[in-house]
CSV table of C-alpha atoms in Angstrom, one decimal:
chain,number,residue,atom,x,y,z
W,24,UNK,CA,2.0,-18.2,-49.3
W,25,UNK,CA,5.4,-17.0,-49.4
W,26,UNK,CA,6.3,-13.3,-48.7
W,27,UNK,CA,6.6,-11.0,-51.4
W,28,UNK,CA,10.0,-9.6,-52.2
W,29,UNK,CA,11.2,-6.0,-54.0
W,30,UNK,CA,14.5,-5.6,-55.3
W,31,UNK,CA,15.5,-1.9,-55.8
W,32,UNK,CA,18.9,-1.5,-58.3
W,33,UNK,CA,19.8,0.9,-61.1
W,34,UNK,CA,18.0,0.8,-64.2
W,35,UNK,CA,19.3,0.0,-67.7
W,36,UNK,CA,20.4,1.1,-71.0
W,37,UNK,CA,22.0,-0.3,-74.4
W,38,UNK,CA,19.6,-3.1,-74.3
W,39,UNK,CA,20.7,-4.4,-70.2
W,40,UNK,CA,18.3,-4.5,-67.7
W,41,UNK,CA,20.6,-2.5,-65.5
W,42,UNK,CA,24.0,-1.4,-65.8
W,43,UNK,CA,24.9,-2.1,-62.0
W,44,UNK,CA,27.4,-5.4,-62.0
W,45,UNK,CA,25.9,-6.4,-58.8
W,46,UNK,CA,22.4,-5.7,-59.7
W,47,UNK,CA,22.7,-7.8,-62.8
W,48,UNK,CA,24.5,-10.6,-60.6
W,49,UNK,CA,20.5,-10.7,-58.8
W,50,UNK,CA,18.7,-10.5,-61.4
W,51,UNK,CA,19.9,-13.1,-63.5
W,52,UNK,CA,20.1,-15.5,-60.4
W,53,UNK,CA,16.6,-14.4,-59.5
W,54,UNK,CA,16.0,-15.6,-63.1
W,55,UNK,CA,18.2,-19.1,-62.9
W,56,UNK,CA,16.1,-20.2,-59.7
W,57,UNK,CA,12.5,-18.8,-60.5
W,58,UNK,CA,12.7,-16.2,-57.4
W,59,UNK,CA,9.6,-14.4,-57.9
W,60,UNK,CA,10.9,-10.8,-57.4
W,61,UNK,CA,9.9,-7.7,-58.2
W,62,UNK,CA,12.4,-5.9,-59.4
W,63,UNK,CA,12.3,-1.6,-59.3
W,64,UNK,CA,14.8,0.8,-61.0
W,65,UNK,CA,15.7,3.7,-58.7
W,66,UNK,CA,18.5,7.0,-58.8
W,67,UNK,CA,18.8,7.9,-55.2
W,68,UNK,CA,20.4,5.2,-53.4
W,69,UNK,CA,20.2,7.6,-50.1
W,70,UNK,CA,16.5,6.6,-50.0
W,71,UNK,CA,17.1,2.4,-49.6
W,72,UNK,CA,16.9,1.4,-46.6
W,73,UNK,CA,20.7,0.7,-46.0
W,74,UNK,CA,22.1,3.3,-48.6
W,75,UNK,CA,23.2,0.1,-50.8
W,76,UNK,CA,22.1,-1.1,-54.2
W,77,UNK,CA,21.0,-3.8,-54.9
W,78,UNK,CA,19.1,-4.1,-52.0
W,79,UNK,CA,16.5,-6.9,-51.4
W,80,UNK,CA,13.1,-6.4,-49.0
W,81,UNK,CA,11.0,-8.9,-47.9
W,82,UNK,CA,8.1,-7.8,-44.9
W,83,UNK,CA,10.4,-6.6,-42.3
W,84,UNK,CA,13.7,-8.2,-43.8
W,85,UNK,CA,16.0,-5.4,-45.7
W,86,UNK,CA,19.3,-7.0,-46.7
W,87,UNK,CA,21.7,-5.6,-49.2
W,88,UNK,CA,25.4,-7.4,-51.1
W,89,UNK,CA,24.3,-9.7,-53.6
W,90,UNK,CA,26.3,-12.6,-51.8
W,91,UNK,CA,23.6,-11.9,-48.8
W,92,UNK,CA,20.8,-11.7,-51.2
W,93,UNK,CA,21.7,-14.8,-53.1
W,94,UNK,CA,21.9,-16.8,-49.6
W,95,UNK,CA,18.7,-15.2,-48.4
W,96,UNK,CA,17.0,-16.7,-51.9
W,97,UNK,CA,18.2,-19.9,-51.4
W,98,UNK,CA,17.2,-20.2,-48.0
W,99,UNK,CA,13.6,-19.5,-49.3
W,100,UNK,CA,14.6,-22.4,-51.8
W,101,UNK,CA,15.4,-20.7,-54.8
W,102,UNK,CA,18.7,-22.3,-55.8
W,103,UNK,CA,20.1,-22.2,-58.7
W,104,UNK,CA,22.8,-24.7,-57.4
W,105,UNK,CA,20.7,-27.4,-56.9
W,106,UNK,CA,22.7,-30.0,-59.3
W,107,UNK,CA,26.0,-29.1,-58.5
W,108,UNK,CA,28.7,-31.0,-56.7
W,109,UNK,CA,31.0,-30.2,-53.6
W,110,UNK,CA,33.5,-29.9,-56.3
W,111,UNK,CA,31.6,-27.4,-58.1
W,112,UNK,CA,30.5,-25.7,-55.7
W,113,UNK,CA,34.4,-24.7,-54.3
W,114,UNK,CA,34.9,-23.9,-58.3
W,115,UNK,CA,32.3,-21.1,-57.8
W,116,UNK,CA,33.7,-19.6,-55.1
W,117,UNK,CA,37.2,-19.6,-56.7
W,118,UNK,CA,35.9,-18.1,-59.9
W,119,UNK,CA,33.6,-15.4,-57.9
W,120,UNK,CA,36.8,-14.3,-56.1
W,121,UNK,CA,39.1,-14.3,-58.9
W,122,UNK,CA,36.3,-12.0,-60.8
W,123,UNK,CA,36.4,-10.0,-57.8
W,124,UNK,CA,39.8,-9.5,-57.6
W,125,UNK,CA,41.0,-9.7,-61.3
W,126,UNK,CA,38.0,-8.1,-62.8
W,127,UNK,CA,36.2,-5.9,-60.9
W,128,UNK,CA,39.1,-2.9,-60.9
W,129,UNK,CA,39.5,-3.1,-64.7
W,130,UNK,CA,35.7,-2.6,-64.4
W,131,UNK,CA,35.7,0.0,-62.2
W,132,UNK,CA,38.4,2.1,-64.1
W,133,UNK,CA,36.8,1.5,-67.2
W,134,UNK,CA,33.3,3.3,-66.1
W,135,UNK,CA,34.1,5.8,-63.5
W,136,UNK,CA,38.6,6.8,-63.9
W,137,UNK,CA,38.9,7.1,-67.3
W,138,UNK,CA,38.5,9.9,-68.0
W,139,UNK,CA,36.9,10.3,-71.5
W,140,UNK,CA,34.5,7.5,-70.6
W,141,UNK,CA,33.3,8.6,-67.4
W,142,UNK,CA,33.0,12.7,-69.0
W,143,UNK,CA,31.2,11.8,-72.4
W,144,UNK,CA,29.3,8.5,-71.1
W,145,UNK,CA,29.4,7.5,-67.3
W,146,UNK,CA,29.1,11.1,-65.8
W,147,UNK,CA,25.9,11.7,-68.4
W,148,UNK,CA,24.0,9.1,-68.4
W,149,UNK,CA,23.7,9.1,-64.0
W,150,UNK,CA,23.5,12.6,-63.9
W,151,UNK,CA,20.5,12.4,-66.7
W,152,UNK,CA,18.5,9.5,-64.0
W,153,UNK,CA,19.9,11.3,-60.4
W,154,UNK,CA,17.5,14.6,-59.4
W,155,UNK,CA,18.9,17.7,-59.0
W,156,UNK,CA,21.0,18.8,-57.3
W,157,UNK,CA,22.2,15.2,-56.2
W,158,UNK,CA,22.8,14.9,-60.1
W,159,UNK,CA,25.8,17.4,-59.7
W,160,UNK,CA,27.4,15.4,-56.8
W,161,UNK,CA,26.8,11.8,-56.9
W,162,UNK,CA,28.7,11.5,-60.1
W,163,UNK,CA,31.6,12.7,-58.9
W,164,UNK,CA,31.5,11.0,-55.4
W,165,UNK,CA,31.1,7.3,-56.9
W,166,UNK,CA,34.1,8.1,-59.0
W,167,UNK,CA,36.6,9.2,-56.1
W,168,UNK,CA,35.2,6.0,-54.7
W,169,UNK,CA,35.8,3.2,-57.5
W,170,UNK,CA,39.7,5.3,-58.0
W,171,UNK,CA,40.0,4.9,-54.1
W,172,UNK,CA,38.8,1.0,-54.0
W,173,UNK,CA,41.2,0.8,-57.2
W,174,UNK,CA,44.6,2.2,-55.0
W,175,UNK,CA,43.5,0.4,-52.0
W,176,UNK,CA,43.5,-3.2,-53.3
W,177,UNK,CA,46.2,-2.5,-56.6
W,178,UNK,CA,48.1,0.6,-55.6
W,179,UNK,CA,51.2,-1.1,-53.1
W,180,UNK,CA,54.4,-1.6,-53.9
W,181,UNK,CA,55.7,-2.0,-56.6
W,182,UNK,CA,52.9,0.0,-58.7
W,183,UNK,CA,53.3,3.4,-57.4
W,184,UNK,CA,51.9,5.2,-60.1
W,185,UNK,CA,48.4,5.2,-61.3
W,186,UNK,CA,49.8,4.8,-64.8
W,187,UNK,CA,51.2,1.4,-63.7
W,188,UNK,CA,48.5,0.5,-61.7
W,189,UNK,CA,46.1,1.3,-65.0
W,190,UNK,CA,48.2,-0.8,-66.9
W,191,UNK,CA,48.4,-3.7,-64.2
W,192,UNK,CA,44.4,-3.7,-63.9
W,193,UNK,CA,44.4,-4.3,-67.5
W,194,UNK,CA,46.7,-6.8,-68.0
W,195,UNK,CA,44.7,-9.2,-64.9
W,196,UNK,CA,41.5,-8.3,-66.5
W,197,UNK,CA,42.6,-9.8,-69.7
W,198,UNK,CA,43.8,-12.4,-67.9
W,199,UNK,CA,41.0,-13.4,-66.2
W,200,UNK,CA,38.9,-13.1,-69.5
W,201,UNK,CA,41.0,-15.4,-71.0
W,202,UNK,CA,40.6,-18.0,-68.2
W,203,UNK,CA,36.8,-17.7,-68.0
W,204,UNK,CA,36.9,-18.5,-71.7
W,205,UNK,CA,38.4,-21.4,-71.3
W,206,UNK,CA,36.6,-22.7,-68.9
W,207,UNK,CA,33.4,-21.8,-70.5
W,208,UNK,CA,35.0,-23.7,-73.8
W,209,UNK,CA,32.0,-24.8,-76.1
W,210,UNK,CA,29.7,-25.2,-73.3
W,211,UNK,CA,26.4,-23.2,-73.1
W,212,UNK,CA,26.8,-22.4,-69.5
W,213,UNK,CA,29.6,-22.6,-66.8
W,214,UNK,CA,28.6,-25.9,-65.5
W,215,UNK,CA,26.8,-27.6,-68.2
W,216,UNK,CA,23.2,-26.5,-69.8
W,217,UNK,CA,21.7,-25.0,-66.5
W,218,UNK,CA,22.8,-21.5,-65.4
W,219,UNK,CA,24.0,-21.3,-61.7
W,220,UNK,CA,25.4,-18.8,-59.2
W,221,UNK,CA,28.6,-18.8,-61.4
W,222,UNK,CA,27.2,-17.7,-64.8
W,223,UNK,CA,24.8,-14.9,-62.8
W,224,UNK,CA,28.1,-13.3,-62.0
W,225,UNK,CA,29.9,-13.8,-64.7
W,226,UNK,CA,27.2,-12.1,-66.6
W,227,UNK,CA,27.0,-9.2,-64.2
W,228,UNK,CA,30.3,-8.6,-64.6
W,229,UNK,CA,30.7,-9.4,-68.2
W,230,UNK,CA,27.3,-7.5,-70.0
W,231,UNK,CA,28.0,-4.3,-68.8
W,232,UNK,CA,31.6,-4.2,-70.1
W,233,UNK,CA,30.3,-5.8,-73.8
W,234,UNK,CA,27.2,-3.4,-74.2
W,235,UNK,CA,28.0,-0.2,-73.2
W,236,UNK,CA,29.0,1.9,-75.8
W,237,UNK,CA,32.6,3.6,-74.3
W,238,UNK,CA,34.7,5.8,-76.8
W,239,UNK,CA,38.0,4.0,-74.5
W,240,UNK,CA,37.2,0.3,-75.1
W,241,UNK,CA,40.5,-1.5,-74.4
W,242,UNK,CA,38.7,-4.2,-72.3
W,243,UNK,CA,35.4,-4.3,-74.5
W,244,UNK,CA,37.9,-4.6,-77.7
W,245,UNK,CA,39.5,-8.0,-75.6
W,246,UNK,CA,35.9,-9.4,-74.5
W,247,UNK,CA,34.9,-9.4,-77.8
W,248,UNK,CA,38.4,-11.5,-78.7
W,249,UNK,CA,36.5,-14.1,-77.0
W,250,UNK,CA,33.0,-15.2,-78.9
W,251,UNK,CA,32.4,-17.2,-76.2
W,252,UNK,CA,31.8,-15.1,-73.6
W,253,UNK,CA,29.8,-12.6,-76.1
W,254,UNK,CA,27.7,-15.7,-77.0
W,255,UNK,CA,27.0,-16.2,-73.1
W,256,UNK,CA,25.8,-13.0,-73.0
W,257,UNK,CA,23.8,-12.9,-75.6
W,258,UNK,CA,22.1,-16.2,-75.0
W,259,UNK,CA,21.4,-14.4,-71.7
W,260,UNK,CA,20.4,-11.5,-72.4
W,261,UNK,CA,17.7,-12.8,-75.1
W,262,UNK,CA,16.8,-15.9,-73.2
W,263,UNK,CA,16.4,-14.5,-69.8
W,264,UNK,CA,15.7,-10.6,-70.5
W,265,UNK,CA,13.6,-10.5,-73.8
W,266,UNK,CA,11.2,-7.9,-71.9
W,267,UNK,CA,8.7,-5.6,-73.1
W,268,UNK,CA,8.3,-2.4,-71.3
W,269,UNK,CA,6.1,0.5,-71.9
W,270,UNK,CA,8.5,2.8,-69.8
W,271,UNK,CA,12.0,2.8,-69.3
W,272,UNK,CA,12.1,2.7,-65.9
W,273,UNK,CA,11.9,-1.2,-66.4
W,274,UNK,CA,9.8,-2.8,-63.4
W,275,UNK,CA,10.0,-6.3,-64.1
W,276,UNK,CA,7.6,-8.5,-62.0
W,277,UNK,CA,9.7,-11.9,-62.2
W,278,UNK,CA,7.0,-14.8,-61.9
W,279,UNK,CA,7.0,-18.6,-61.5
W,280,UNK,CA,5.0,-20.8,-63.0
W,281,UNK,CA,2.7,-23.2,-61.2
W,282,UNK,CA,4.4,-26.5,-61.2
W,283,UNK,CA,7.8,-24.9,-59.7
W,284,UNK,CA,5.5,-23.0,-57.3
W,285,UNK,CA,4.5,-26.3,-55.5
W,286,UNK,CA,8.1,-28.1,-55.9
W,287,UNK,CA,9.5,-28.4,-52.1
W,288,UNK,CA,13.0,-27.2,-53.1
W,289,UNK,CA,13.0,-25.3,-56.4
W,290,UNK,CA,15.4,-26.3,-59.4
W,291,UNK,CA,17.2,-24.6,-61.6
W,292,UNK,CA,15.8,-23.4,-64.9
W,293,UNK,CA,16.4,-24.0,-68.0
W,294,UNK,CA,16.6,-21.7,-71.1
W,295,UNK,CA,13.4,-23.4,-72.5
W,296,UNK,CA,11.2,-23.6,-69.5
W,297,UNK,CA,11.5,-19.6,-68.4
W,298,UNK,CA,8.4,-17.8,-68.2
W,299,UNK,CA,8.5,-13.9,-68.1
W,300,UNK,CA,6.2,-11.1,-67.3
W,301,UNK,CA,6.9,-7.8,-67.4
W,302,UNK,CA,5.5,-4.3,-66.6
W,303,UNK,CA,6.3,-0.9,-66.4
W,304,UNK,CA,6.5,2.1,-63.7
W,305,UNK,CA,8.7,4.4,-62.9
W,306,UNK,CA,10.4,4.1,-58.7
W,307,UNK,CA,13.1,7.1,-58.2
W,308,UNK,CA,16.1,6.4,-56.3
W,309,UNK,CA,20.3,5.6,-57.3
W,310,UNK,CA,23.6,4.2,-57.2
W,311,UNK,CA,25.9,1.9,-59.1
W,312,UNK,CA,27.9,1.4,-56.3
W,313,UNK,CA,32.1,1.1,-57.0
């Protein structure tokens, strides 16, 4: 019988199951390959194990980064890559690290730098979910840390300003939209009509920057330029995510059915063989980590 496992991440709002990018990155690959994890919200991330969210414990294992997790669940033979050639496979790292590099600073500005979307919606809603007095710190600390992550990989020569390096973010992140598009084209999913490692991090970057409801939407107002990419989420969102929860807390219990239970190496699955389960209870801790 294989060993349970936990994953601890922020919770969710405005219809996500969290509203951590790298949280939703593990839970919709958890999804994709049938990992059977249970999944608990938390507000403190100074009470996981390693301080980092998402973090993923099995027994005695504790391992945190969702490229870590991802390879952990695969090595238990939950792989949503299973079909996917050599080819593909160097196209998902190339797309991972242009997301990374192109994306994730327009993401981070757009949450936790400017500044009337971090005062009137990022800033409230943590503050509401972190106890006190953490609530009046933590805030404040993950934004000096996504504006610091921002300078350090944007903020050389020849952007010396933050207003050019605002306007530089933005400009890549459109970019980037663009070319996932694109690639996407008419297709349900990045590789065909089974989800991989590619389209759980396309949607953990993606849903949180098309749901949340920011007064300053200059990168929402682009996404949704692109149906697309709104469709992918959505297909996602309802296909792999239709939960029913008592509490808002959202614990999910993410089960497999029986047949892919016994398979030696588990497949991928597909939008019309996903079975869900669902509960609800309440875990405190923290953090959507910059």
């Amino acid at each position: 019988m294989a060993a349970p496992m936990e994953l601890s991440c922020w919770g969710g709002d405005w219809g996500l199951p969290s509203l951590h990018p790298e949280s939703l990155t593990v839970m919709a690959y958890a999804k994709f390959s049938g990992a059977p994890l249970t999944v608990n919200t938390i507000n403190n991330s100074w009470r996981t194990p390693k301080g980092d969210i998402p973090v993923l414990i099995s027994e005695d294992i504790v391992i945190s980064q969702p490229a870590k997790i991802l390879n952990f669940l695969r090595k238990q033979k939950y792989n949503a890559d299973y079909e996917l050639s050599a080819k593909q496979g160097a196209d998902t790292l190339a797309y991972i690290a242009l997301l990374e590099e192109k994306l994730l600073p327009a993401l981070l500005h757009t949450f936790w730098v400017e500044a009337e979307n971090y005062c009137s919606v990022t800033k409230p809603w943590f503050a509401s979910r972190i106890p006190f007095p953490l609530s009046l710190y933590l805030p404040g600390k993950m934004s000096r840390e996504a504006l610091n992550r921002i300078l350090l990989t944007k903020g050389g020569p020849p952007l010396y300003s933050l207003s050019e390096v605002e306007a530089q973010i933005y400009r890549d992140a459109k970019e980037c939209l663009n070319l996932l598009s694109k690639r996407l084209g008419t297709s349900q999913f990045f590789f065909g009509n089974t989800p991989t490692t590619l389209d759980a991090f396309v949607f953990g970057f993606l849903a949180p920057v098309y749901k949340v409801c920011f007064p300053r939407v200059q990168l929402q107002e682009h996404l949704k330029q692109l149906p697309n990419l709104c469709r992918f989420c959505d297909d996602i969102l309802t296909c792999y995510f239709r939960l029913t929860v008592s509490d808002p807390a959202l614990l999910i219990s993410l089960q497999m059915d029986d047949n892919l239970r016994k398979s030696p190496q588990h497949p991928p699955r597909k939008l019309t063989t996903l079975k869900l389960a669902a509960g609800g209870e309440e875990s405190p801790l923290n953090r959507l980590s910059p």
